[in-house]
């Protein structure tokens, strides 16, 4: 006979589907991660991230302006230094590439966008870890915190609206908040990388920042097998004063994202990381996936799972599609 319930009625026409659609993606929710390389005179392609480059200071400015004109909600800046040392001195040096580039962008863009900076040592250390090492070669949590405090102040002074501690050291949010406040940067906000996993999906990023890491980050980043500890990290970050929190990577961790979104009092970001980008680009280049549809579906899924904002290397291109 005839089924009484016919969900397909709501799927019949584009107008009906548009009317009942629950989730949208808007350019203002997208944050563009950008790389700037010390000493570069032109953009340098990143082989494992086709379409993404290491910018020179000059091309960074131009690309940042274009991104803001395209309507993206923010920029997340990563620096690639020319020299590295055991304590990551370039991170706290006012003339270090990340701080210099922050000043460039803040003077170019003022308050027209939300300027964010990666607050982590891995790009600046010669061993590639996110912190400094103790005499046994282990990452020293509390010694690292002291450097993060200085790094935060330097980034705030250089013009960051929001700092993004991504090193997964215990207590990092509290220490950074206190340092910023004591230095008078009460209005500089913190986007905490709350649940960051020891993920193989960061592979292409390591090429992008010329990471020196041998080994892994399993003693500080979370185990992909664990969801519960993401909620513990969330309560700690909220208690320590995080203004927004993040789950990273995004697509393989949508369950974690949902759990964090349901329990967070502050906005939630998700980072669609380099490996997620590379996977889709590689498959699309082979003609195996419809590139645009796949990208928009991943962004929609990340939003549906609970992200208020998404860091994505497709931020500008997706913004153009979404405003067309
Ligand atoms: C650490 C950091 C990493 C990423 C963002 N911040 C690398 C890591 O933890 O190994 C990865 C981002 C990506 O893969 O796109 N500074």
PDB file of N, CA, C and O in Angstrom, residues 80-118:
ATOM      1  N   UNK A  80      57.991  30.381   9.191  1.00  0.00           N
ATOM      2  CA  UNK A  80      59.038  29.406   8.872  1.00  0.00           C
ATOM      3  C   UNK A  80      60.371  30.143   8.932  1.00  0.00           C
ATOM      4  O   UNK A  80      60.694  30.921   8.026  1.00  0.00           O
ATOM      5  N   UNK A  81      61.146  29.912  10.006  1.00  0.00           N
ATOM      6  CA  UNK A  81      62.391  30.678  10.176  1.00  0.00           C
ATOM      7  C   UNK A  81      63.531  30.127   9.321  1.00  0.00           C
ATOM      8  O   UNK A  81      63.452  29.000   8.824  1.00  0.00           O
ATOM      9  N   UNK A  82      64.586  30.940   9.173  1.00  0.00           N
ATOM     10  CA  UNK A  82      65.745  30.480   8.415  1.00  0.00           C
ATOM     11  C   UNK A  82      66.697  29.677   9.294  1.00  0.00           C
ATOM     12  O   UNK A  82      67.383  28.786   8.826  1.00  0.00           O
ATOM     13  N   UNK A  83      66.755  30.022  10.579  1.00  0.00           N
ATOM     14  CA  UNK A  83      67.614  29.270  11.485  1.00  0.00           C
ATOM     15  C   UNK A  83      66.808  28.814  12.698  1.00  0.00           C
ATOM     16  O   UNK A  83      65.829  29.451  13.074  1.00  0.00           O
ATOM     17  N   UNK A  84      67.234  27.700  13.274  1.00  0.00           N
ATOM     18  CA  UNK A  84      66.526  27.127  14.418  1.00  0.00           C
ATOM     19  C   UNK A  84      67.542  26.788  15.504  1.00  0.00           C
ATOM     20  O   UNK A  84      68.707  26.542  15.207  1.00  0.00           O
ATOM     21  N   UNK A  85      67.071  26.758  16.745  1.00  0.00           N
ATOM     22  CA  UNK A  85      67.952  26.313  17.822  1.00  0.00           C
ATOM     23  C   UNK A  85      67.161  25.493  18.828  1.00  0.00           C
ATOM     24  O   UNK A  85      65.954  25.283  18.664  1.00  0.00           O
ATOM     25  N   UNK A  86      67.852  25.042  19.879  1.00  0.00           N
ATOM     26  CA  UNK A  86      67.238  24.105  20.819  1.00  0.00           C
ATOM     27  C   UNK A  86      66.059  24.696  21.573  1.00  0.00           C
ATOM     28  O   UNK A  86      65.133  23.980  21.968  1.00  0.00           O
ATOM     29  N   UNK A  87      66.086  26.032  21.797  1.00  0.00           N
ATOM     30  CA  UNK A  87      65.010  26.650  22.582  1.00  0.00           C
ATOM     31  C   UNK A  87      64.035  27.455  21.728  1.00  0.00           C
ATOM     32  O   UNK A  87      63.127  28.103  22.255  1.00  0.00           O
ATOM     33  N   UNK A  88      64.225  27.429  20.413  1.00  0.00           N
ATOM     34  CA  UNK A  88      63.291  28.127  19.534  1.00  0.00           C
ATOM     35  C   UNK A  88      63.327  29.629  19.695  1.00  0.00           C
ATOM     36  O   UNK A  88      62.280  30.292  19.723  1.00  0.00           O
ATOM     37  N   UNK A  89      64.544  30.189  19.757  1.00  0.00           N
ATOM     38  CA  UNK A  89      64.700  31.629  20.026  1.00  0.00           C
ATOM     39  C   UNK A  89      63.925  32.521  19.051  1.00  0.00           C
ATOM     40  O   UNK A  89      63.479  33.614  19.432  1.00  0.00           O
ATOM     41  N   UNK A  90      63.769  32.051  17.820  1.00  0.00           N
ATOM     42  CA  UNK A  90      63.071  32.863  16.816  1.00  0.00           C
ATOM     43  C   UNK A  90      61.636  33.177  17.203  1.00  0.00           C
ATOM     44  O   UNK A  90      61.036  34.138  16.707  1.00  0.00           O
ATOM     45  N   UNK A  91      61.086  32.367  18.105  1.00  0.00           N
ATOM     46  CA  UNK A  91      59.682  32.543  18.485  1.00  0.00           C
ATOM     47  C   UNK A  91      59.469  33.757  19.377  1.00  0.00           C
ATOM     48  O   UNK A  91      58.422  34.402  19.327  1.00  0.00           O
ATOM     49  N   UNK A  92      60.469  34.072  20.184  1.00  0.00           N
ATOM     50  CA  UNK A  92      60.323  35.182  21.129  1.00  0.00           C
ATOM     51  C   UNK A  92      61.082  36.432  20.671  1.00  0.00           C
ATOM     52  O   UNK A  92      60.996  37.481  21.304  1.00  0.00           O
ATOM     53  N   UNK A  93      61.825  36.293  19.575  1.00  0.00           N
ATOM     54  CA  UNK A  93      62.581  37.420  19.031  1.00  0.00           C
ATOM     55  C   UNK A  93      61.612  38.372  18.318  1.00  0.00           C
ATOM     56  O   UNK A  93      60.888  37.955  17.422  1.00  0.00           O
ATOM     57  N   UNK A  94      61.594  39.658  18.722  1.00  0.00           N
ATOM     58  CA  UNK A  94      60.697  40.612  18.028  1.00  0.00           C
ATOM     59  C   UNK A  94      60.960  40.649  16.530  1.00  0.00           C
ATOM     60  O   UNK A  94      60.065  40.960  15.760  1.00  0.00           O
ATOM     61  N   UNK A  95      62.192  40.313  16.126  1.00  0.00           N
ATOM     62  CA  UNK A  95      62.502  40.289  14.698  1.00  0.00           C
ATOM     63  C   UNK A  95      62.376  38.907  14.086  1.00  0.00           C
ATOM     64  O   UNK A  95      62.774  38.680  12.941  1.00  0.00           O
ATOM     65  N   UNK A  96      61.853  37.954  14.844  1.00  0.00           N
ATOM     66  CA  UNK A  96      61.562  36.624  14.297  1.00  0.00           C
ATOM     67  C   UNK A  96      60.472  36.749  13.241  1.00  0.00           C
ATOM     68  O   UNK A  96      59.623  37.644  13.305  1.00  0.00           O
ATOM     69  N   UNK A  97      60.484  35.830  12.288  1.00  0.00           N
ATOM     70  CA  UNK A  97      59.618  35.970  11.112  1.00  0.00           C
ATOM     71  C   UNK A  97      58.130  36.060  11.460  1.00  0.00           C
ATOM     72  O   UNK A  97      57.386  36.851  10.864  1.00  0.00           O
ATOM     73  N   UNK A  98      57.699  35.293  12.442  1.00  0.00           N
ATOM     74  CA  UNK A  98      56.265  35.315  12.765  1.00  0.00           C
ATOM     75  C   UNK A  98      55.856  36.681  13.332  1.00  0.00           C
ATOM     76  O   UNK A  98      54.822  37.243  12.953  1.00  0.00           O
ATOM     77  N   UNK A  99      56.687  37.228  14.200  1.00  0.00           N
ATOM     78  CA  UNK A  99      56.351  38.515  14.814  1.00  0.00           C
ATOM     79  C   UNK A  99      56.421  39.660  13.794  1.00  0.00           C
ATOM     80  O   UNK A  99      55.579  40.553  13.786  1.00  0.00           O
ATOM     81  N   UNK A 100      57.415  39.576  12.921  1.00  0.00           N
ATOM     82  CA  UNK A 100      57.543  40.592  11.874  1.00  0.00           C
ATOM     83  C   UNK A 100      56.322  40.552  10.949  1.00  0.00           C
ATOM     84  O   UNK A 100      55.734  41.588  10.605  1.00  0.00           O
ATOM     85  N   UNK A 101      55.930  39.341  10.577  1.00  0.00           N
ATOM     86  CA  UNK A 101      54.794  39.197   9.649  1.00  0.00           C
ATOM     87  C   UNK A 101      53.485  39.635  10.317  1.00  0.00           C
ATOM     88  O   UNK A 101      52.606  40.200   9.666  1.00  0.00           O
ATOM     89  N   UNK A 102      53.374  39.397  11.624  1.00  0.00           N
ATOM     90  CA  UNK A 102      52.183  39.875  12.334  1.00  0.00           C
ATOM     91  C   UNK A 102      52.101  41.401  12.257  1.00  0.00           C
ATOM     92  O   UNK A 102      51.036  41.971  12.011  1.00  0.00           O
ATOM     93  N   UNK A 103      53.241  42.056  12.463  1.00  0.00           N
ATOM     94  CA  UNK A 103      53.241  43.528  12.376  1.00  0.00           C
ATOM     95  C   UNK A 103      52.857  43.985  10.971  1.00  0.00           C
ATOM     96  O   UNK A 103      52.078  44.921  10.801  1.00  0.00           O
ATOM     97  N   UNK A 104      53.401  43.286   9.953  1.00  0.00           N
ATOM     98  CA  UNK A 104      53.042  43.622   8.560  1.00  0.00           C
ATOM     99  C   UNK A 104      51.529  43.553   8.369  1.00  0.00           C
ATOM    100  O   UNK A 104      50.912  44.463   7.826  1.00  0.00           O
ATOM    101  N   UNK A 105      50.949  42.450   8.822  1.00  0.00           N
ATOM    102  CA  UNK A 105      49.521  42.234   8.553  1.00  0.00           C
ATOM    103  C   UNK A 105      48.655  43.167   9.385  1.00  0.00           C
ATOM    104  O   UNK A 105      47.640  43.666   8.913  1.00  0.00           O
ATOM    105  N   UNK A 106      49.060  43.414  10.622  1.00  0.00           N
ATOM    106  CA  UNK A 106      48.241  44.305  11.451  1.00  0.00           C
ATOM    107  C   UNK A 106      48.264  45.723  10.897  1.00  0.00           C
ATOM    108  O   UNK A 106      47.234  46.412  10.883  1.00  0.00           O
ATOM    109  N   UNK A 107      49.434  46.141  10.367  1.00  0.00           N
ATOM    110  CA  UNK A 107      49.478  47.506   9.826  1.00  0.00           C
ATOM    111  C   UNK A 107      48.698  47.560   8.513  1.00  0.00           C
ATOM    112  O   UNK A 107      48.106  48.575   8.176  1.00  0.00           O
ATOM    113  N   UNK A 108      48.679  46.465   7.788  1.00  0.00           N
ATOM    114  CA  UNK A 108      47.931  46.435   6.516  1.00  0.00           C
ATOM    115  C   UNK A 108      46.420  46.356   6.756  1.00  0.00           C
ATOM    116  O   UNK A 108      45.634  47.006   6.077  1.00  0.00           O
ATOM    117  N   UNK A 109      46.015  45.570   7.732  1.00  0.00           N
ATOM    118  CA  UNK A 109      44.590  45.221   7.872  1.00  0.00           C
ATOM    119  C   UNK A 109      43.906  45.822   9.095  1.00  0.00           C
ATOM    120  O   UNK A 109      42.672  45.790   9.183  1.00  0.00           O
ATOM    121  N   UNK A 110      44.671  46.335  10.033  1.00  0.00           N
ATOM    122  CA  UNK A 110      44.062  46.916  11.234  1.00  0.00           C
ATOM    123  C   UNK A 110      43.138  45.924  11.913  1.00  0.00           C
ATOM    124  O   UNK A 110      43.526  44.783  12.188  1.00  0.00           O
ATOM    125  N   UNK A 111      41.901  46.366  12.160  1.00  0.00           N
ATOM    126  CA  UNK A 111      40.916  45.493  12.800  1.00  0.00           C
ATOM    127  C   UNK A 111      39.922  44.927  11.785  1.00  0.00           C
ATOM    128  O   UNK A 111      38.831  44.485  12.158  1.00  0.00           O
ATOM    129  N   UNK A 112      40.299  44.936  10.497  1.00  0.00           N
ATOM    130  CA  UNK A 112      39.365  44.462   9.467  1.00  0.00           C
ATOM    131  C   UNK A 112      39.168  42.959   9.497  1.00  0.00           C
ATOM    132  O   UNK A 112      38.222  42.434   8.907  1.00  0.00           O
ATOM    133  N   UNK A 113      40.107  42.245  10.130  1.00  0.00           N
ATOM    134  CA  UNK A 113      39.947  40.804  10.245  1.00  0.00           C
ATOM    135  C   UNK A 113      40.387  40.409  11.641  1.00  0.00           C
ATOM    136  O   UNK A 113      40.795  41.249  12.429  1.00  0.00           O
ATOM    137  N   UNK A 114      40.280  39.118  11.953  1.00  0.00           N
ATOM    138  CA  UNK A 114      40.815  38.635  13.223  1.00  0.00           C
ATOM    139  C   UNK A 114      42.146  37.960  12.902  1.00  0.00           C
ATOM    140  O   UNK A 114      42.193  36.943  12.214  1.00  0.00           O
ATOM    141  N   UNK A 115      43.192  38.582  13.384  1.00  0.00           N
ATOM    142  CA  UNK A 115      44.540  38.108  13.092  1.00  0.00           C
ATOM    143  C   UNK A 115      44.983  37.152  14.207  1.00  0.00           C
ATOM    144  O   UNK A 115      45.016  37.527  15.373  1.00  0.00           O
ATOM    145  N   UNK A 116      45.291  35.922  13.797  1.00  0.00           N
ATOM    146  CA  UNK A 116      45.646  34.891  14.776  1.00  0.00           C
ATOM    147  C   UNK A 116      47.064  34.402  14.510  1.00  0.00           C
ATOM    148  O   UNK A 116      47.528  34.435  13.373  1.00  0.00           O
ATOM    149  N   UNK A 117      47.729  33.924  15.566  1.00  0.00           N
ATOM    150  CA  UNK A 117      49.084  33.418  15.366  1.00  0.00           C
ATOM    151  C   UNK A 117      49.274  32.104  16.098  1.00  0.00           C
ATOM    152  O   UNK A 117      48.770  31.917  17.209  1.00  0.00           O
ATOM    153  N   UNK A 118      50.006  31.206  15.444  1.00  0.00           N
ATOM    154  CA  UNK A 118      50.328  29.928  16.057  1.00  0.00           C
ATOM    155  C   UNK A 118      51.298  30.167  17.210  1.00  0.00           C
ATOM    156  O   UNK A 118      52.334  30.799  17.033  1.00  0.00           O
TER     157      UNK A 118
END
